[in-house]
Amino acid sequence: MAAEIRDALQQTFEKTGIERALCKTCTPDVAGRVLQLGLLDRVDGSSPSCGIKLRRPLNEAIEQFGNCWICTWLWLLAQRRQGSVLSAIPEAARSKAYLGIESQHVHTFEQGRTYSDSSKDERILVRMCIYFDARDAGQGFRYLVNLQHSEESPPRLTDLLTHLPIEKWSSYPPFDSRIRPRKAQLSLLRMWKETCEINHGSVCSTIRTNRVKDIRLIDIRNRCLVESTGFVSHAALSYCWGGPQPHCLKRSNLDSYRQPGGLNDSIVPKVIIDAMKITAALNEQYLWVDSLCIIQDDQLDKAKFLPVMDAIYEQAAVTIINGSNSSVTDSTGLPGVDDPNCRCEHEPFEFNGTWLTETLDPPYGSYGGGFLENARWSSRGWTFQEGMLSRKSIIVTQEQIYWQCQMSSWCEGSFWERSDDRQIFRHYFGDNLLNALFEQPMRIHWTDIYSSMLRNYLSRSFSSEADRLHGLMGILNKIESYTGEKFFWGLPQSRLEQGLVFTTTRSSRQRRESHTALNASGNLISSPFPTWSWFGWTGQVGLQTLHRSIAIGKIGLRFFKVDERGKTIRIDIPEDPPGPYPEGDTRRIVQYPPDAEHEWLDKTRQDVTSDDIPVDLRGHLNITPSLLCFWTSVATLRIEPLGPNNYYNEFCARISDGKNHVLGLWPGIREDFEFPLEGKFIVVGVEKERMSRGGRLTLKLLLVDHDQVTPSICRRKALVTTVVEEQWNRLTNRKWDLVFLT
């Protein structure tokens, strides 16, 4: 990369003839400007500048090619890194595309380790970036180069490892560049691990989950699988599968893989071989890899280990993350571990009197998501909790390797090791998000943590969508252990009434896969994902009603689940889950009256007993785990599609009793939604309107339909919001009925 930049500069000077020739437009922005890079303080509350800021229309940069060294250099960099995009922009549209230089700001988390501590130290790491903005030309926005401060002869990492103890590295300016070799020095990874073990104590060593003892591991010395009978220190690999895994563990090869040498290089993919090399460099003997440590064609084995994968990663001595965009089946392996040709040359160059090197961080979207935000690894479902729950991680990206633990973040290409042990940045989503749960008292409500994590998780995909619940259970268990909040199919039990009214997007569809797990008797059960939970739907969901708002009321519905024996169990809903209420609720004027009475609510019939279970449901062991049983008000209503609505700017329908009582509009419907002439609607929530809309008490309804095979079962089809309660009260066909949702 840096060589490529130097080549572009050299070509620039050959074209311009004069090394520092500038056009009239670039002269005031560049001439005499001194770059200000590194860790800087805010100035009067504003972020510091790198010292140069310019933005040139593409057509003007092309016109000055060969005359101005800045315009020439920017154009050459764009050609080298975005040549195909440049060729797609018509000449007439070049005035709408821009090349520019601006500051890049990395906000530090110094002196603060948790989600709510991010503002304790406002110093900012300032870098310089070169960008190509072709959004107005229909080609998007891209960063071409990100640059950091460097000495003219920055130290080489290989020399540091040979001649200077790591505790002395803090004598170098913080976050300045150092030259990492093209082939990674794995001894650095061991030094990072040992430094963490010596200096971070219980912060990084405490395991906050039950240890898993009996697991299958790869013995990297003997190249075979072993069965552990007690807790064994091990590393774990987090990676993307990327399609079929011909090497994976099956019942047919289990015995051969147990033999010493059974996992030889002809069988094991290069990514896993490189992970073994890192494991050995860390002085660990055992490595856990899901494709080789779980029997992939044995449902009982999968049902045993999938629910405890969170514990496997949390108790791992180190998690090795493949943050490059390679999958396990790619022949390139982990960049830099074995093949030096996978990584670029990393050398300094001079720009306007300041020595720079290109940062080796992967492309990113925003620093809220971390350097791994755009990596394939961050798009996969299983890697979500693998990354969140790992105490210590070695992250292998295309151009450099990172270390991340609970206290620090380090990398190969610059001096992030600090004597005061201040971390600079989190490399993937989380920003110590889970640590907010461990604070006493809690300064952020658990619903904010839950909602934030859920938004990220729902954007991820699985090779098998049937794993969707398993892939989040570790996070949910962690929330439960620190707040007491229990979850039923992903919905918090203390907010179950509010959780039922989650919203879906127009692209959402009912999930058809089933969740497989062992029941209390040890039998393998495959249950459909319930439609009453967001797990039962694809795409993003809205959970605004989970947050404490005085506008949202509570009916007091009693919910029950059914165990494998057909016994009903009331779901315990505590009055007040832990965590603070938000201060200064701006909607106090629309507070839902706490003593509101509901004409349609029958408080004398709310319990569900085993005798209430319909005959056609009994004995269906695959259905009962996802059943939600409760009494509520029910009515069959007529549905009249209206098409696009100008007010809501989306498809709507009118619902009524078919006579004179119109209950209102039903917005937010998919264009391809198949409307029945009439449908069964059930009450699941209450809320008070904003005063601008009248401040009326409203109901939230679910449109449900009955299963054709098991008619007593209902499934959610859609959510209907803001039906005025007075209109519901006037219905003559409403009734108090027992509902079995799945």
XYZ file of C-alpha atoms in Angstrom:
742
model
C 0.000 0.000 0.000
C 2.606 2.542 1.095
C 4.769 1.563 -1.877
C 1.782 2.173 -4.105
C 1.376 5.655 -2.609
C 5.080 6.386 -3.077
C 4.888 5.198 -6.669
C 1.962 7.538 -7.250
C 3.939 10.416 -5.715
C 6.988 9.602 -7.834
C 4.843 9.456 -10.942
C 3.281 12.751 -9.859
C 6.637 14.494 -9.666
C 7.674 13.063 -13.020
C 4.458 14.397 -14.555
C 4.570 17.838 -12.967
C 8.307 18.302 -13.375
C 8.432 20.406 -10.213
C 7.984 18.502 -6.980
C 5.932 21.120 -5.192
C 4.059 22.836 -8.039
C 0.491 23.707 -6.992
C -2.490 25.093 -8.866
C -4.216 28.254 -7.706
C -7.040 26.307 -6.084
C -4.798 23.979 -4.055
C -2.212 26.600 -3.054
C -4.162 28.206 -0.149
C -5.217 24.802 1.180
C -1.821 23.084 1.006
C 1.123 25.487 0.691
C 2.867 26.021 4.017
C 0.389 23.887 5.896
C 1.834 21.804 8.730
C 0.074 18.539 9.422
C -1.196 18.035 12.980
C -1.595 14.315 13.587
C -1.668 12.004 16.579
C -3.502 12.114 19.905
C -4.790 15.684 20.290
C -7.061 17.570 22.672
C -10.328 19.127 21.641
C -10.140 22.848 20.935
C -13.047 24.802 22.450
C -15.122 21.648 22.312
C -14.399 21.069 18.621
C -12.478 18.200 17.083
C -8.924 19.171 16.028
C -8.010 19.341 12.354
C -5.172 17.514 10.631
C -4.174 20.867 9.098
C -5.280 20.284 5.506
C -8.775 20.219 4.089
C -9.629 20.427 0.408
C -12.274 19.173 -1.993
C -11.663 19.252 -5.756
C -14.215 18.433 -8.471
C -12.955 15.484 -10.475
C -12.999 17.396 -13.762
C -10.797 20.168 -12.296
C -8.302 17.654 -10.906
C -8.066 16.073 -14.361
C -7.536 19.493 -15.969
C -4.610 20.183 -13.602
C -3.054 16.752 -14.165
C 0.672 17.297 -14.774
C 0.571 20.870 -13.464
C -0.398 20.545 -9.782
C 1.169 17.788 -7.705
C -1.860 17.516 -5.377
C -4.386 17.223 -8.222
C -2.106 14.798 -10.069
C -1.528 12.647 -6.988
C -5.219 12.490 -6.077
C -6.126 11.511 -9.635
C -3.457 8.798 -9.775
C -4.558 7.358 -6.421
C -8.167 7.284 -7.603
C -7.111 5.523 -10.803
C -5.111 2.913 -8.891
C -7.743 2.195 -6.252
C -11.060 2.994 -7.909
C -10.287 2.670 -11.618
C -13.446 0.749 -12.481
C -15.594 3.324 -10.678
C -13.870 6.204 -12.453
C -14.458 4.611 -15.837
C -18.165 4.296 -15.027
C -18.569 8.067 -14.562
C -19.444 9.856 -17.841
C -17.341 12.882 -18.687
C -20.387 15.144 -18.301
C -20.850 13.938 -14.694
C -17.251 14.440 -13.546
C -18.081 17.839 -12.100
C -20.410 16.030 -9.660
C -17.654 13.774 -8.295
C -14.970 14.996 -5.898
C -11.493 14.099 -4.679
C -10.547 15.475 -1.296
C -8.442 15.451 1.851
C -9.921 15.729 5.326
C -9.309 14.809 8.953
C -10.184 11.420 10.308
C -11.091 11.297 13.999
C -10.885 8.200 16.181
C -12.568 8.815 19.524
C -10.707 7.195 22.383
C -12.177 5.411 25.370
C -9.350 6.423 27.671
C -10.033 6.250 31.409
C -13.384 4.626 30.731
C -13.972 0.946 30.190
C -17.709 0.756 29.814
C -20.575 1.676 27.535
C -21.511 4.663 29.681
C -17.944 5.943 30.162
C -17.132 7.014 26.610
C -17.057 10.746 27.414
C -14.522 10.639 30.267
C -11.549 11.498 28.050
C -12.209 13.668 25.018
C -8.795 13.373 23.374
C -9.001 12.312 19.758
C -6.626 10.402 17.524
C -6.305 12.536 14.374
C -5.356 11.016 11.037
C -5.516 12.303 7.460
C -7.688 10.607 4.884
C -8.089 10.944 1.126
C -11.540 10.274 -0.243
C -13.455 9.917 -3.489
C -17.024 11.208 -3.278
C -19.075 10.234 -6.332
C -22.482 10.101 -4.663
C -23.913 12.870 -6.847
C -22.603 10.961 -9.868
C -24.333 7.787 -8.717
C -21.176 5.916 -7.633
C -21.075 6.262 -3.844
C -18.461 7.454 -1.343
C -15.103 5.738 -0.720
C -11.977 6.387 1.303
C -8.867 5.875 -0.828
C -6.155 6.218 1.827
C -6.000 6.722 5.609
C -2.676 8.085 6.845
C -1.030 8.295 10.261
C 1.989 10.158 11.596
C 5.366 8.518 11.211
C 9.013 9.229 11.871
C 11.282 9.440 8.825
C 12.750 6.127 9.922
C 10.090 4.520 12.118
C 11.218 1.474 14.097
C 10.693 -1.944 12.616
C 8.625 -4.362 14.637
C 11.171 -7.146 14.158
C 13.893 -4.955 15.730
C 11.657 -4.012 18.653
C 10.897 -7.645 19.409
C 14.591 -8.490 19.325
C 16.117 -5.578 21.242
C 13.478 -3.815 23.386
C 11.151 -5.252 26.085
C 7.482 -4.511 25.434
C 7.184 -2.461 28.632
C 9.679 0.025 27.098
C 7.639 0.572 23.949
C 5.612 3.290 25.650
C 8.632 5.597 25.238
C 7.573 6.068 21.607
C 4.876 8.662 20.818
C 1.476 7.025 21.359
C -0.178 5.713 18.210
C 2.759 6.615 15.959
C 3.534 4.221 13.163
C 5.951 1.328 13.268
C 6.820 -0.940 10.356
C 5.294 -4.371 10.606
C 6.808 -7.163 8.481
C 4.862 -8.787 5.676
C 4.998 -12.071 7.578
C 3.543 -11.735 11.057
C 5.842 -12.178 14.044
C 3.790 -14.583 16.134
C 6.021 -13.945 19.145
C 4.302 -10.543 19.388
C 0.972 -12.286 19.949
C 2.451 -14.287 22.812
C 3.875 -11.069 24.322
C 0.437 -9.431 24.123
C -1.147 -12.417 25.847
C 1.478 -12.485 28.595
C 1.211 -8.713 29.106
C -2.543 -9.030 29.561
C -2.172 -11.941 31.989
C 0.407 -10.062 34.102
C -1.129 -6.579 34.131
C -4.885 -6.972 33.783
C -5.619 -9.474 36.524
C -9.214 -10.483 37.119
C -10.618 -7.920 34.668
C -9.606 -10.090 31.723
C -9.356 -13.470 33.443
C -12.744 -13.699 35.172
C -15.143 -16.140 33.517
C -18.727 -15.109 34.199
C -20.459 -18.252 33.001
C -20.584 -21.900 34.015
C -17.549 -23.715 32.697
C -18.046 -26.428 30.102
C -15.841 -29.390 30.950
C -16.714 -32.214 28.595
C -15.945 -30.879 25.141
C -14.107 -32.120 22.084
C -10.854 -30.294 21.227
C -8.087 -30.365 18.629
C -4.746 -31.408 20.102
C -2.467 -29.326 17.869
C 0.693 -31.177 18.907
C -0.649 -34.614 18.031
C -2.942 -33.339 15.254
C -6.010 -35.233 16.438
C -9.287 -34.822 18.304
C -9.418 -35.465 22.041
C -12.316 -35.632 24.483
C -11.729 -33.504 27.578
C -13.082 -34.779 30.896
C -12.327 -31.628 32.852
C -11.636 -27.972 32.218
C -8.776 -27.629 29.721
C -7.210 -24.334 28.673
C -7.832 -23.852 24.965
C -7.997 -21.319 22.158
C -11.081 -21.006 19.934
C -11.470 -20.036 16.285
C -14.212 -17.663 15.135
C -14.573 -17.561 11.349
C -16.957 -17.698 8.378
C -17.818 -21.105 6.967
C -18.331 -19.955 3.391
C -20.164 -22.998 2.062
C -19.746 -26.770 2.351
C -17.085 -28.039 4.746
C -15.633 -31.262 3.282
C -13.279 -31.542 6.254
C -16.017 -31.331 8.886
C -16.435 -33.916 11.619
C -18.944 -36.649 10.839
C -19.822 -39.946 12.429
C -17.957 -41.682 9.613
C -14.599 -39.949 10.277
C -14.765 -39.522 14.061
C -12.542 -42.524 14.776
C -9.911 -41.558 12.197
C -9.800 -37.950 13.453
C -9.098 -39.290 16.953
C -5.907 -40.969 15.785
C -2.626 -39.021 16.161
C -1.951 -37.338 12.825
C -5.573 -37.792 11.783
C -5.932 -34.055 11.189
C -3.099 -33.659 8.692
C -2.587 -30.803 6.237
C -4.301 -32.671 3.401
C -7.550 -32.717 5.395
C -7.573 -29.491 7.391
C -8.209 -26.149 5.578
C -5.421 -23.567 5.553
C -7.344 -21.157 7.810
C -7.531 -23.798 10.550
C -3.877 -24.800 10.019
C -2.853 -21.160 10.504
C -5.052 -20.949 13.608
C -3.155 -23.970 14.946
C 0.126 -22.093 14.389
C -1.169 -19.104 16.339
C -2.382 -21.429 19.098
C 1.079 -22.993 19.343
C 2.721 -19.548 19.430
C 0.484 -18.683 22.397
C 1.768 -21.747 24.281
C -1.657 -23.391 24.115
C -2.024 -27.055 23.157
C -5.727 -27.209 22.359
C -7.944 -25.440 19.832
C -11.734 -25.500 19.491
C -13.208 -25.218 15.985
C -16.925 -25.860 15.540
C -16.683 -27.719 12.226
C -14.207 -30.206 13.737
C -15.402 -30.342 17.349
C -19.137 -30.903 16.745
C -20.361 -33.923 14.786
C -22.145 -32.146 11.956
C -24.414 -35.044 10.935
C -25.412 -35.953 14.496
C -28.383 -33.927 15.729
C -27.934 -35.079 19.325
C -24.313 -33.931 19.340
C -25.304 -30.564 17.873
C -28.132 -30.206 20.393
C -25.605 -30.839 23.173
C -22.970 -28.310 22.101
C -24.816 -25.512 20.252
C -26.462 -24.209 23.456
C -23.075 -23.934 25.225
C -21.028 -22.326 22.457
C -21.191 -19.038 24.361
C -19.435 -20.657 27.320
C -16.863 -22.319 25.058
C -15.815 -18.924 23.674
C -15.968 -17.083 26.981
C -13.771 -19.626 28.754
C -11.279 -19.775 25.858
C -7.834 -18.459 26.767
C -7.919 -16.531 23.467
C -10.367 -16.375 20.563
C -8.711 -16.201 17.137
C -10.959 -14.172 14.818
C -10.621 -14.411 11.049
C -11.431 -10.789 10.276
C -10.188 -10.972 6.701
C -12.757 -11.558 4.007
C -11.632 -15.121 3.413
C -13.751 -18.116 4.349
C -12.438 -21.322 5.838
C -12.424 -23.003 2.422
C -10.163 -20.367 0.816
C -6.619 -21.557 0.177
C -5.003 -18.306 1.344
C -5.390 -19.009 5.050
C -5.008 -16.276 7.662
C -3.142 -13.336 6.051
C 0.456 -12.968 7.172
C 0.592 -16.047 9.371
C 2.339 -18.250 6.809
C 2.398 -16.540 3.408
C 4.064 -13.070 3.406
C 2.733 -12.366 -0.081
C -0.773 -11.968 1.349
C 0.155 -8.644 2.946
C 1.452 -5.434 1.407
C 4.721 -3.636 1.977
C 4.471 -1.147 4.833
C 6.886 1.785 4.415
C 6.905 5.526 5.287
C 6.781 8.366 2.761
C 6.982 12.138 2.929
C 3.989 14.409 2.301
C 4.248 18.203 2.463
C 7.125 18.015 4.932
C 5.604 15.353 7.212
C 6.419 11.655 7.219
C 3.405 9.385 6.997
C 2.487 5.742 6.670
C -0.795 4.326 5.522
C -2.848 2.854 8.338
C -3.396 -0.865 8.012
C -6.942 -0.810 9.326
C -9.560 -2.494 7.143
C -12.198 -0.369 5.392
C -14.933 0.707 7.756
C -18.343 2.318 7.631
C -18.396 4.172 10.935
C -16.355 3.983 14.079
C -19.482 3.035 15.996
C -19.190 -0.401 14.463
C -15.448 -0.907 14.658
C -12.765 -1.787 12.136
C -14.517 -5.103 11.497
C -17.860 -3.504 10.656
C -17.602 -4.273 6.937
C -15.856 -7.629 7.289
C -17.715 -10.790 6.302
C -17.133 -11.947 9.858
C -19.423 -9.151 11.096
C -22.250 -10.292 8.826
C -22.490 -13.827 10.200
C -24.849 -14.791 12.996
C -22.704 -17.083 15.122
C -19.802 -14.638 15.246
C -21.967 -12.100 17.102
C -21.822 -13.720 20.517
C -18.446 -15.304 19.768
C -16.978 -11.810 19.545
C -19.065 -10.243 22.291
C -18.357 -12.916 24.896
C -14.692 -13.601 24.197
C -12.532 -12.172 26.977
C -9.395 -11.939 24.832
C -9.220 -11.908 21.049
C -6.569 -12.015 18.356
C -8.112 -10.476 15.252
C -6.475 -11.292 11.925
C -7.404 -8.806 9.189
C -6.054 -8.530 5.669
C -3.155 -6.214 6.540
C -2.465 -6.557 10.243
C -3.248 -8.451 13.425
C -4.965 -6.867 16.433
C -5.276 -7.767 20.093
C -8.402 -6.920 22.059
C -9.179 -7.722 25.667
C -11.338 -6.117 28.337
C -8.668 -3.515 29.100
C -6.678 -2.841 25.948
C -6.563 -2.801 22.166
C -3.239 -3.261 20.338
C -2.115 -3.708 16.731
C 0.995 -4.552 14.712
C 1.323 -1.329 12.744
C 1.436 1.373 15.434
C 2.247 1.989 19.090
C -1.026 1.296 20.836
C 0.671 -0.289 23.840
C 0.576 2.295 26.605
C 2.242 2.299 30.022
C -1.005 3.615 31.514
C -2.859 0.811 29.708
C -5.416 3.060 28.086
C -7.298 1.472 25.265
C -7.877 3.334 22.032
C -10.628 1.535 20.225
C -12.833 -1.539 20.096
C -12.443 -3.473 16.865
C -15.952 -4.824 16.533
C -19.501 -4.033 17.583
C -19.991 -3.830 21.307
C -17.833 -1.003 22.610
C -17.812 -2.835 25.940
C -21.598 -2.888 25.741
C -21.985 -5.951 27.936
C -19.775 -4.388 30.612
C -22.587 -1.955 31.333
C -24.472 -4.908 32.814
C -21.740 -5.413 35.388
C -21.875 -1.868 36.760
C -23.383 -1.393 40.185
C -25.528 0.595 40.167
C -26.474 0.190 36.523
C -26.244 3.496 34.657
C -27.916 2.267 31.495
C -31.134 0.283 31.408
C -30.901 -3.317 30.225
C -33.588 -2.687 27.579
C -31.221 -0.263 25.819
C -28.472 -2.895 25.808
C -30.913 -5.552 24.601
C -32.348 -3.382 21.812
C -28.933 -2.204 20.637
C -27.567 -5.729 20.405
C -30.732 -7.005 18.749
C -30.516 -4.455 15.928
C -27.032 -5.673 15.110
C -27.883 -9.344 15.489
C -30.920 -9.242 13.210
C -28.820 -7.855 10.361
C -26.679 -11.018 10.390
C -27.205 -14.260 8.511
C -26.750 -17.948 9.272
C -25.810 -20.863 7.078
C -28.723 -22.549 8.846
C -31.405 -20.152 10.057
C -32.506 -22.888 12.459
C -29.545 -21.768 14.603
C -31.010 -18.288 15.079
C -32.015 -18.803 18.750
C -28.862 -20.711 19.699
C -26.757 -17.871 18.290
C -28.147 -15.364 20.804
C -28.831 -17.495 23.873
C -25.434 -16.739 25.385
C -26.118 -12.994 25.300
C -29.613 -13.460 26.744
C -28.225 -15.695 29.493
C -25.670 -13.010 30.291
C -28.374 -10.356 30.630
C -30.394 -12.698 32.852
C -27.456 -13.477 35.143
C -26.809 -9.792 35.853
C -30.322 -8.347 35.875
C -32.586 -11.260 36.774
C -34.511 -10.675 33.545
C -35.720 -13.959 32.029
C -36.457 -14.500 28.337
C -38.977 -16.701 26.547
C -38.140 -17.210 22.877
C -36.113 -13.996 22.910
C -38.787 -11.767 24.461
C -38.145 -10.437 27.984
C -40.716 -11.896 30.372
C -41.134 -8.700 32.398
C -42.027 -6.962 29.125
C -43.883 -9.840 27.487
C -47.110 -7.889 27.073
C -45.221 -5.000 25.469
C -42.937 -7.325 23.519
C -45.831 -8.974 21.681
C -46.470 -5.751 19.784
C -43.093 -5.634 18.027
C -43.292 -4.177 14.542
C -41.897 -5.734 11.372
C -40.778 -4.218 8.083
C -42.504 -4.595 4.731
C -39.871 -7.123 3.684
C -40.354 -9.303 6.769
C -41.628 -12.820 6.227
C -42.598 -15.598 8.581
C -39.646 -17.838 9.365
C -40.244 -21.430 8.244
C -37.312 -23.109 9.999
C -37.545 -24.954 13.310
C -35.430 -24.742 16.448
C -33.907 -28.042 17.547
C -32.998 -28.676 21.184
C -33.046 -31.300 23.912
C -36.049 -31.204 26.231
C -35.953 -31.900 29.970
C -36.130 -35.644 29.311
C -33.147 -35.549 26.969
C -35.249 -36.086 23.856
C -34.523 -34.198 20.649
C -37.383 -31.811 19.832
C -37.733 -29.656 16.721
C -40.114 -26.751 17.359
C -41.245 -24.116 14.851
C -40.167 -20.577 15.666
C -43.254 -18.896 17.180
C -44.851 -16.103 15.207
C -45.537 -14.180 18.441
C -41.764 -13.669 18.870
C -39.455 -11.681 16.622
C -37.554 -14.980 16.205
C -40.451 -16.083 14.015
C -39.854 -13.347 11.423
C -37.078 -12.421 9.027
C -35.597 -8.942 8.852
C -35.489 -6.110 11.355
C -38.122 -5.538 14.026
C -39.136 -2.544 16.116
C -39.144 -2.922 19.893
C -39.918 0.637 20.942
C -42.587 -0.543 23.378
C -39.974 -2.349 25.475
C -38.527 0.947 26.655
C -40.071 2.499 29.699
C -42.548 5.095 28.565
C -45.365 6.394 30.687
C -47.580 6.483 27.571
C -47.596 2.671 27.420
C -50.015 0.954 29.759
C -50.148 -2.555 31.125
C -53.287 -4.668 30.819
C -52.170 -7.357 33.232
C -52.692 -10.328 30.916
C -51.560 -13.643 32.396
C -49.347 -15.722 30.147
C -48.741 -19.448 30.371
C -46.443 -21.933 28.668
C -46.822 -25.703 28.410
C -44.204 -28.266 29.413
C -43.575 -31.633 27.741
C -46.097 -33.340 30.059
C -48.855 -30.972 29.008
C -48.779 -29.042 32.285
C -49.348 -25.286 32.096
C -46.831 -23.026 33.823
C -47.521 -19.378 34.495
C -44.802 -17.101 33.168
C -43.543 -15.036 36.064
C -43.740 -11.343 35.243
C -42.110 -9.209 37.965
C -43.634 -5.874 38.762
C -40.473 -3.874 38.271
C -37.358 -5.214 36.498
C -33.954 -3.868 37.617
C -32.480 -0.705 36.223
C -33.253 3.016 36.425
C -36.144 4.820 34.780
C -35.125 7.450 32.238
C -35.156 10.918 33.716
C -37.273 13.720 32.377
C -39.782 11.836 30.247
C -40.956 14.518 27.827
C -44.328 12.845 27.298
C -45.721 13.157 30.827
C -48.698 14.942 29.416
C -49.796 11.668 27.779
C -49.286 9.430 30.793
C -51.384 6.285 30.585
C -53.742 6.335 33.589
C -52.488 3.655 36.013
C -56.019 2.997 37.296
C -57.609 2.621 33.835
C -60.454 0.096 33.718
C -61.174 -1.936 30.596
C -64.767 -2.837 29.826
C -63.684 -5.821 27.747
C -61.309 -7.273 30.406
C -62.641 -10.247 32.406
C -60.457 -10.530 35.498
C -62.348 -13.608 36.684
C -61.052 -15.743 33.818
C -57.332 -15.375 33.315
C -55.749 -18.615 34.486
C -55.006 -21.450 32.078
C -54.999 -25.018 33.395
C -53.923 -28.293 31.839
C -57.601 -29.152 31.348
C -57.916 -26.106 29.078
C -55.456 -27.567 26.556
C -57.481 -28.643 23.482
C -57.467 -32.306 22.533
C -55.850 -31.642 19.154
C -52.872 -30.036 20.926
C -52.134 -32.752 23.436
C -49.208 -34.969 22.574
C -47.696 -32.518 20.060
C -44.267 -32.335 21.704
C -42.867 -30.300 18.811
C -45.516 -27.582 19.172
C -45.875 -27.170 22.933
C -42.410 -25.583 23.531
C -43.410 -22.558 21.447
C -46.981 -22.204 22.750
C -48.055 -18.997 24.463
C -51.451 -19.314 26.162
C -53.548 -16.464 27.562
C -57.074 -15.081 27.838
C -57.857 -11.844 26.024
C -60.562 -9.962 24.162
C -61.225 -11.316 20.659
C -63.390 -10.170 17.745
C -63.867 -11.127 14.107
C -63.762 -8.021 11.910
C -64.171 -7.168 8.260
C -61.043 -6.043 6.360
C -61.252 -3.600 3.452
C -57.988 -2.904 1.546
C -57.594 0.783 0.656
C -54.305 0.755 -1.248
C -51.687 3.507 -0.815
C -52.548 6.157 1.758
C -51.231 9.694 1.319
C -50.994 10.408 5.057
C -49.023 7.285 5.959
C -47.334 6.980 2.525
C -47.885 3.231 2.656
C -50.584 0.636 2.053
C -53.532 0.714 4.432
C -56.757 -1.119 5.170
C -59.962 -0.274 7.028
C -61.222 -2.641 9.709
C -64.820 -2.635 10.927
C -67.550 -4.854 12.337
C -69.294 -4.793 8.959
C -72.033 -2.518 10.266
C -71.576 1.047 11.382
C -68.603 0.738 13.698
C -65.366 1.542 11.897
C -62.330 0.902 14.063
C -59.960 2.880 11.894
C -57.062 2.520 9.475
C -54.450 -0.202 9.525
C -51.172 1.259 8.142
C -47.860 -0.407 7.333
C -49.107 -3.330 5.238
C -46.947 -5.123 2.693
C -48.029 -4.552 -0.876
C -48.247 -8.309 -1.446
C -50.190 -8.985 1.767
C -53.080 -11.379 1.110
C -56.109 -9.868 2.785
C -58.846 -12.154 4.044
C -62.357 -10.742 3.810
C -62.501 -10.916 7.554
C -60.050 -11.854 10.279
C -59.697 -12.689 13.930
C -58.188 -9.880 16.000
C -56.919 -10.193 19.579
C -55.982 -7.478 22.087
C -52.352 -7.585 23.261
C -51.446 -4.029 24.299
C -52.634 -0.572 25.365
C -51.225 2.914 24.877
C -52.291 6.535 25.123
C -52.172 8.760 22.050
C -50.194 11.960 21.880
C -52.317 14.963 22.763
C -51.941 16.256 19.202
C -53.983 13.230 18.105
C -56.552 13.527 20.846
C -54.928 11.784 23.803
C -57.311 8.820 23.540
C -56.718 5.370 25.008
C -55.895 2.924 22.235
C -55.458 -0.817 21.805
C -52.887 -2.814 19.910
C -54.290 -5.819 18.075
C -52.838 -8.877 16.413
C -54.455 -10.323 13.312
C -54.190 -14.100 13.728
C -55.244 -17.105 11.706
C -55.867 -20.715 12.672
C -53.646 -23.619 11.703
C -55.328 -25.895 9.170
C -53.949 -29.095 10.714
C -54.347 -28.097 14.366
C -57.264 -25.614 14.387
C -56.907 -24.631 18.037
C -53.535 -23.020 17.282
C -53.317 -19.382 16.167
C -50.460 -17.671 14.376
C -49.702 -13.985 14.145
C -50.191 -12.559 10.665
C -49.834 -8.841 11.328
C -49.895 -6.119 13.978
C -52.596 -3.450 14.026
C -51.826 -0.347 16.059
C -53.866 2.514 17.531
C -57.409 1.185 17.568
C -59.428 3.496 19.839
C -60.584 1.535 22.884
C -64.041 3.151 22.939
C -64.694 1.784 19.456
C -63.637 -1.701 20.531
C -65.983 -1.477 23.523
C -68.947 -0.846 21.188
C -68.407 -4.083 19.273
C -71.249 -6.541 19.809
C -69.323 -9.600 18.637
C -66.252 -9.258 20.844
C -65.733 -11.977 23.431
C -63.315 -13.029 26.143
C -61.515 -16.067 24.779
C -58.561 -18.354 25.391
C -55.830 -18.004 22.772
C -53.080 -20.505 21.937
C -50.406 -18.667 19.956
C -47.485 -20.337 18.245
